[in-house]
mmCIF file of C-alpha atoms in Angstrom:
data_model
loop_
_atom_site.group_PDB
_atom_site.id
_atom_site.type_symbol
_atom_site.label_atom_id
_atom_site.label_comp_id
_atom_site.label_asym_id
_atom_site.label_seq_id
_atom_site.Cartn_x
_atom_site.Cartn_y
_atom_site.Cartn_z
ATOM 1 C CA UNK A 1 9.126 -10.225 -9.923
ATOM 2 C CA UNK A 2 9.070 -7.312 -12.477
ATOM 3 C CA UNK A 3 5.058 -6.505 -12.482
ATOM 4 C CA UNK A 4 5.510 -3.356 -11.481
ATOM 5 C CA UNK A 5 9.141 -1.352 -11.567
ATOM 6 C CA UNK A 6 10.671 2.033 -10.192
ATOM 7 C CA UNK A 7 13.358 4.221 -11.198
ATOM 8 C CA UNK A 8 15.732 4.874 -9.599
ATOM 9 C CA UNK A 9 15.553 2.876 -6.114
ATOM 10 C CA UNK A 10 17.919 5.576 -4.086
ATOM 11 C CA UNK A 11 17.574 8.901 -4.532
ATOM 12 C CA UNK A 12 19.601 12.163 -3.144
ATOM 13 C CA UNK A 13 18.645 15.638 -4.062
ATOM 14 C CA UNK A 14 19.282 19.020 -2.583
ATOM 15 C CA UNK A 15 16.129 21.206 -2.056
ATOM 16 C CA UNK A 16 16.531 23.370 -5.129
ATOM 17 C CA UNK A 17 17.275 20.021 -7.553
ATOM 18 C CA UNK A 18 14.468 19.131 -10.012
ATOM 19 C CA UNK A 19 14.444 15.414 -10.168
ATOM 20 C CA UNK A 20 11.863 12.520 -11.304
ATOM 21 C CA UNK A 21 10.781 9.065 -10.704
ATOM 22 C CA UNK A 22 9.919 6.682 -12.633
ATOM 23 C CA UNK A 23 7.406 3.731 -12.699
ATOM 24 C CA UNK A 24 6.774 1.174 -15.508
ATOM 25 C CA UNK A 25 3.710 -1.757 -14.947
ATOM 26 C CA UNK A 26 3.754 -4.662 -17.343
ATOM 27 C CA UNK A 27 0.547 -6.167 -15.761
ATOM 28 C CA UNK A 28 -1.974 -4.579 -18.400
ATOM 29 C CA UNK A 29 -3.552 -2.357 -15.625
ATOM 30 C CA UNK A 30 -5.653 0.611 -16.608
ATOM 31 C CA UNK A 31 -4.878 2.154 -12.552
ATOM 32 C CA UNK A 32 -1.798 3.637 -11.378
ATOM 33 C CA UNK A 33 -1.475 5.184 -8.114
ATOM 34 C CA UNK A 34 1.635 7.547 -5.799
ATOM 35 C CA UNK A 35 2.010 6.497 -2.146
ATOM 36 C CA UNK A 36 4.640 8.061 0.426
ATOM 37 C CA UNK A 37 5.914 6.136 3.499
ATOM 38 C CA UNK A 38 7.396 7.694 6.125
ATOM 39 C CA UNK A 39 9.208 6.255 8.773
ATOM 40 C CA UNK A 40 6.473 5.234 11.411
ATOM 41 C CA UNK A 41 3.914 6.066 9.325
ATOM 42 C CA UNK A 42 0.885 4.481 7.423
ATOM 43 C CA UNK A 43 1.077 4.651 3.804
ATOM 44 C CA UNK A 44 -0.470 7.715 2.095
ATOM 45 C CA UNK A 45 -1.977 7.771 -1.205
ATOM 46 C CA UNK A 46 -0.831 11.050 -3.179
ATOM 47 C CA UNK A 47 -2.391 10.924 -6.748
ATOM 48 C CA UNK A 48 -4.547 7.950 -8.164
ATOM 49 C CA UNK A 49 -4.536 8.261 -12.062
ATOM 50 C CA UNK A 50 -6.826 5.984 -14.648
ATOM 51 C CA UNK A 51 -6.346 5.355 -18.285
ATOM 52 C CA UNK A 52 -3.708 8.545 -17.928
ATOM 53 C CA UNK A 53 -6.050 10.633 -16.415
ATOM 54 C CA UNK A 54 -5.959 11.727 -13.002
ATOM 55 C CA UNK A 55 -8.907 10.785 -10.536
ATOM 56 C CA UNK A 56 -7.983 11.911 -7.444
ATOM 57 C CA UNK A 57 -5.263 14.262 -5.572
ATOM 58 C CA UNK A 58 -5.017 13.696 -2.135
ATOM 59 C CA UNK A 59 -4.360 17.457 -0.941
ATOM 60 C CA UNK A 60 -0.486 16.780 -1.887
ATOM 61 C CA UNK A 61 1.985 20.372 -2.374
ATOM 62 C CA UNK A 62 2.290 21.423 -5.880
ATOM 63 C CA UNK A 63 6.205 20.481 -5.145
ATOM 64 C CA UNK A 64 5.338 16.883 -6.380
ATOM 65 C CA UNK A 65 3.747 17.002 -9.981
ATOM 66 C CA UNK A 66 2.815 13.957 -11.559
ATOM 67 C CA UNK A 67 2.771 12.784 -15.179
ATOM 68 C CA UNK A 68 0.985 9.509 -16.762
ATOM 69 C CA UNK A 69 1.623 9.442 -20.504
ATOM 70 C CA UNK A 70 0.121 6.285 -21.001
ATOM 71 C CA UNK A 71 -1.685 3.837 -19.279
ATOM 72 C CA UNK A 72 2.092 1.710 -18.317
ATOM 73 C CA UNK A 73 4.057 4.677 -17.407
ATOM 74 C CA UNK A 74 3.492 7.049 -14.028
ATOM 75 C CA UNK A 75 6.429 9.585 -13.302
ATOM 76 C CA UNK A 76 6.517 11.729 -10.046
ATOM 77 C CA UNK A 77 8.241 15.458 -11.100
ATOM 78 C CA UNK A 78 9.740 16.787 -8.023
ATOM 79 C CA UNK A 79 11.069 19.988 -7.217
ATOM 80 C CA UNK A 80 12.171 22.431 -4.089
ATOM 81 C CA UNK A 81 11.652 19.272 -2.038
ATOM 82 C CA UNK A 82 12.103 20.091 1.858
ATOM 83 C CA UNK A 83 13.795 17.753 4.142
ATOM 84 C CA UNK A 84 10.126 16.187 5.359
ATOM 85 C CA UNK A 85 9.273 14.716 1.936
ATOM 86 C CA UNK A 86 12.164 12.677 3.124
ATOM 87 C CA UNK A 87 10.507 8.591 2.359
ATOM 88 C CA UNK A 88 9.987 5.887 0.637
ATOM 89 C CA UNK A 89 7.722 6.415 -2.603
ATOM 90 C CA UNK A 90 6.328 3.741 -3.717
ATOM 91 C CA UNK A 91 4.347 3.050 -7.120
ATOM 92 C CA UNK A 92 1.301 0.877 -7.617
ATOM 93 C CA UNK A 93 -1.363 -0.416 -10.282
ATOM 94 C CA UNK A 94 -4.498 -2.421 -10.122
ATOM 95 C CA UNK A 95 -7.173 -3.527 -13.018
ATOM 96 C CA UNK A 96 -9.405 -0.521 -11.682
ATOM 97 C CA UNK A 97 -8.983 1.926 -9.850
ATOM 98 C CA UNK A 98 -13.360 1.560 -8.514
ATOM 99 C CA UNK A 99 -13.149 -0.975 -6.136
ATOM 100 C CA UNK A 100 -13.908 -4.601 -5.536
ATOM 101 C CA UNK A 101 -11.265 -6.809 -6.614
ATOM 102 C CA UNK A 102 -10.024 -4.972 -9.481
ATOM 103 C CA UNK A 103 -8.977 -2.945 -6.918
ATOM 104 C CA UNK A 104 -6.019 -5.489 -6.183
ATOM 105 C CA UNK A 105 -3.309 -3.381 -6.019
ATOM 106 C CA UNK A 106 0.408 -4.782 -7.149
ATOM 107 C CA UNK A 107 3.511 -2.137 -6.288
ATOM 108 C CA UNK A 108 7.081 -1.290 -7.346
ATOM 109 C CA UNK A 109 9.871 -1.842 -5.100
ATOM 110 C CA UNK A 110 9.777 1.774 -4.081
ATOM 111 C CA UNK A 111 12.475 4.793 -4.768
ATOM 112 C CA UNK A 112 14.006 5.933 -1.401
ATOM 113 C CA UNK A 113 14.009 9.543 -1.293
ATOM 114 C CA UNK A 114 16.555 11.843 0.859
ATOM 115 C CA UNK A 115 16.399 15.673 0.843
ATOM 116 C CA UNK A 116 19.650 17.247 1.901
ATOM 117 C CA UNK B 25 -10.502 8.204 15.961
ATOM 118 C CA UNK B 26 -8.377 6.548 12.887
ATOM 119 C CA UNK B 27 -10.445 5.366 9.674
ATOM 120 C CA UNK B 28 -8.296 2.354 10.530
ATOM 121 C CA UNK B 29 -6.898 1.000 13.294
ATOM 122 C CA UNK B 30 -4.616 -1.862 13.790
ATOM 123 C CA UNK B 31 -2.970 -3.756 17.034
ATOM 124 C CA UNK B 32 0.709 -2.263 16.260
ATOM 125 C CA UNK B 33 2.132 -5.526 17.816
ATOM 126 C CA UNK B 34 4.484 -6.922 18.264
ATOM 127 C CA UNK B 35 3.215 -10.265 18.197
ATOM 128 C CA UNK B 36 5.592 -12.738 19.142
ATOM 129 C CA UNK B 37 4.680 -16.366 18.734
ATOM 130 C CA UNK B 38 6.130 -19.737 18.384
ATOM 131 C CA UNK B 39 6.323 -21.417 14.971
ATOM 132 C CA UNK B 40 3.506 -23.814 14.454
ATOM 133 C CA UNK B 41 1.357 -21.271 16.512
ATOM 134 C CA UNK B 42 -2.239 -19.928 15.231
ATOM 135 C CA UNK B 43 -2.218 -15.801 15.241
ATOM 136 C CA UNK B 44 -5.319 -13.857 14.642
ATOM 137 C CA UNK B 45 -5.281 -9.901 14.710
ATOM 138 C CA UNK B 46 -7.933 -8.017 13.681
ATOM 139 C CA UNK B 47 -8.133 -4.166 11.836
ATOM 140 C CA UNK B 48 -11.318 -1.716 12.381
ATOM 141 C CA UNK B 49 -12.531 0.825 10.198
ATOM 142 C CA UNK B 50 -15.080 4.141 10.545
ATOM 143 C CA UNK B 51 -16.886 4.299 7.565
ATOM 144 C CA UNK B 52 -19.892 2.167 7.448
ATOM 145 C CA UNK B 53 -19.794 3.004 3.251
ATOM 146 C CA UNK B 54 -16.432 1.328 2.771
ATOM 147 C CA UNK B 55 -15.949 -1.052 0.220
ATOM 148 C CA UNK B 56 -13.402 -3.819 -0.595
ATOM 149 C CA UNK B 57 -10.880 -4.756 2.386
ATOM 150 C CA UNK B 58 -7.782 -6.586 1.644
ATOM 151 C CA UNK B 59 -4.590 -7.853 3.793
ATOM 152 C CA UNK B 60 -1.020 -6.816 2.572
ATOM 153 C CA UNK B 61 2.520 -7.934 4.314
ATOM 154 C CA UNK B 62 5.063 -6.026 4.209
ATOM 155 C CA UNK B 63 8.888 -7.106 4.962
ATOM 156 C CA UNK B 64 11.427 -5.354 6.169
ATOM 157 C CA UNK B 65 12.438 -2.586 4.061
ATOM 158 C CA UNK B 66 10.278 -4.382 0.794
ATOM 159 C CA UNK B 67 7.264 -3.124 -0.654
ATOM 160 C CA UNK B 68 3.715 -4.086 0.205
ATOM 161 C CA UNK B 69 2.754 -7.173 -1.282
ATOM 162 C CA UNK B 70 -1.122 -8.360 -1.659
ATOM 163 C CA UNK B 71 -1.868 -11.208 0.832
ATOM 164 C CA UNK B 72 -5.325 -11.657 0.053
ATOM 165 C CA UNK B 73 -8.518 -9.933 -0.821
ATOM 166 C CA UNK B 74 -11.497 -10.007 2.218
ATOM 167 C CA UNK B 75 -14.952 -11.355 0.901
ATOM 168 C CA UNK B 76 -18.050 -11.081 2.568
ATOM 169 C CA UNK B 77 -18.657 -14.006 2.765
ATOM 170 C CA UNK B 78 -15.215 -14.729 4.091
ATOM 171 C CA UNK B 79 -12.260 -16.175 2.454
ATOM 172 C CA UNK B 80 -9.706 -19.147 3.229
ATOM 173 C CA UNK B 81 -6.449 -19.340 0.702
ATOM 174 C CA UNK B 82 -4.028 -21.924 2.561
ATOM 175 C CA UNK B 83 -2.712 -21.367 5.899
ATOM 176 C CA UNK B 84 -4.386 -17.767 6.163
ATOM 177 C CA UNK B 85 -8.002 -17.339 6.409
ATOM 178 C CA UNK B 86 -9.729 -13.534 6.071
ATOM 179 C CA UNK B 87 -13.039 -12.559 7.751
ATOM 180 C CA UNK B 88 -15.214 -9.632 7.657
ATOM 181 C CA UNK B 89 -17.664 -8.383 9.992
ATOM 182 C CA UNK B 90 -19.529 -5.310 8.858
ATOM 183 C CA UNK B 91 -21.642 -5.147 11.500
ATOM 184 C CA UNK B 92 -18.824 -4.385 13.808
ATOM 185 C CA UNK B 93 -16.756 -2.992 11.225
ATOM 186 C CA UNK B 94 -13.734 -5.223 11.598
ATOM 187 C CA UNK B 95 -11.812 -7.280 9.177
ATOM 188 C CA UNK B 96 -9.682 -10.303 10.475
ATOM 189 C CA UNK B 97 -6.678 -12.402 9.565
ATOM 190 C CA UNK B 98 -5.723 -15.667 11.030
ATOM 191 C CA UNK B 99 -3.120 -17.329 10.333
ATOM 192 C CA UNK B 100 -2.311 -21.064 11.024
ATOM 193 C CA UNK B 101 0.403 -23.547 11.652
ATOM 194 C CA UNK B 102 3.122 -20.054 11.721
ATOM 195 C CA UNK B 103 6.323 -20.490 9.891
ATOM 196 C CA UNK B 104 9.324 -18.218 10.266
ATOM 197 C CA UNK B 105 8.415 -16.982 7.066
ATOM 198 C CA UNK B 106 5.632 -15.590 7.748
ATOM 199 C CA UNK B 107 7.370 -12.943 10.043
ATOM 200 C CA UNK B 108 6.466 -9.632 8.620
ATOM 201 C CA UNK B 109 3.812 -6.190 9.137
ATOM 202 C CA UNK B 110 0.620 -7.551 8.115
ATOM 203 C CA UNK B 111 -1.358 -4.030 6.547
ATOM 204 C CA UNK B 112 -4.646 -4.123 6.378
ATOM 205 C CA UNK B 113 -6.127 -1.521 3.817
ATOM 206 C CA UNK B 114 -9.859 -0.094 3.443
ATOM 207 C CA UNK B 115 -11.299 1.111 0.000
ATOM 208 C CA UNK B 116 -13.904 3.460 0.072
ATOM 209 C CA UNK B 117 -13.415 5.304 -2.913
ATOM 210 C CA UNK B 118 -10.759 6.252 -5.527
ATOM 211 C CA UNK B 119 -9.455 9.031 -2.834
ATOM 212 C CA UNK B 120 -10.200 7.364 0.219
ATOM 213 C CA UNK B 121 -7.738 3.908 -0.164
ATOM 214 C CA UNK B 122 -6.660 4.189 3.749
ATOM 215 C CA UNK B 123 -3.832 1.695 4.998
ATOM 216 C CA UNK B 124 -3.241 0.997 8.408
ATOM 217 C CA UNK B 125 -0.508 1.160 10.443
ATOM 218 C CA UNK B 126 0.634 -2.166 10.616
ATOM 219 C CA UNK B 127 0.292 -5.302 13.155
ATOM 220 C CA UNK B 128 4.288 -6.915 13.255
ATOM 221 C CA UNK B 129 4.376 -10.609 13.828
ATOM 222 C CA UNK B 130 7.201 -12.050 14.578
ATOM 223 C CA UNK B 131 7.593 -16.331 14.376
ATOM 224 C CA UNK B 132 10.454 -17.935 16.903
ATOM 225 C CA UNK B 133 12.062 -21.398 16.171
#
């Protein structure tokens, strides 16, 4: 399936590297949303963005910066990472971003992140 | 108390075998409800959304009951492949999208 894709899957970066992710969606969704998944963890939603404009930040360090240029395209900036943002960051998209069943959300494989 | 809470498992059941587990939520104002899986190492992938009125799509049937605030997933005639973390996920808003943890079911021949 290639709905939704991230760049790249495996990623390893020292804690004073500047790096970014990628994520493209060829489902024609106007929604595009940042989750982190830590081992033994829930998922956590980061940054929700809508028709490239961002709707919600969920209390996440300035260290991760996103960027939505258009409405296909999400990228997660990331700099002076510590060793805890350590996961699995995974990229979504849904019809709306409002709820209901637009709310359907499809995601990316996921880039696994590892701060040395 | 978690806005959602879900029976980590594991379940362990043989194939051919109905499984039910259920996921409850806080907030009375939440929304839309929907059941992920998630493999091994893979991403989430949608399951099926929760209706009202309740929903049936195959083998897998989805309930909710907002009076208790609890959705449900059942899941008939198991096959191997069905062995995964079943997530269930509560939208309230565009900054409140709250997954649980996670119920792992696991199918033996």
């Amino acid at each position: 399936e290639t709905g939704v894709t991230q760049t790249p899957r495996h990623l390893v970066m020292g804690m004073t590297n500047k790096k970014s992710l990628k994520c493209e969606q060829h489902l024609g969704h106007n929604a595009m949303y940042w989750y982190k998944q830590s081992a033994k963890k829930p998922l956590e939603l980061m940054f929700v963005y809508s028709l490239e404009e961002r709707v919600e930040n969920n209390s996440v360090p300035s260290r991760f910066s996103p960027e939505c240029p258009n409405s296909s395209h999400l990228f997660l900036h990331l700099h002076t990472l510590q060793p805890e943002d350590s996961a699995l960051y995974l990229c979504a998209s849904s019809q709306d971003w409002r709820g209901g069943l637009q709310n359907e959300q499809y995601f990316g494989p996921g880039t696994r992140l590892t701060v040395t | 108390r978690k806005e959602v809470e879900q029976d980590p498992g594991p379940f362990n059941v043989p194939e051919g075998a109905t499984v039910a587990f259920n996921c409850t939520y806080s907030n009375s104002a939440s929304q839309s409800f929907f059941w992920y899986r998630q493999d091994c190492r893979k991403e989430p992938k949608l399951l099926m959304s929760v209706y009202s009125s309740g929903n049936e799509d195959g083998r897998f049937t989805a309930q909710l009951n907002r009076a208790s605030q609890y959705i449900s997933l059942l899941i008939r005639d198991s096959k191997l492949s069905d062995s995964a973390t079943y997530l269930c996920v509560v939208f309230s808003s565009a900054s409140k999208i709250i997954f649980g943890s996670g119920t792992r079911l696991s199918i033996r021949p």
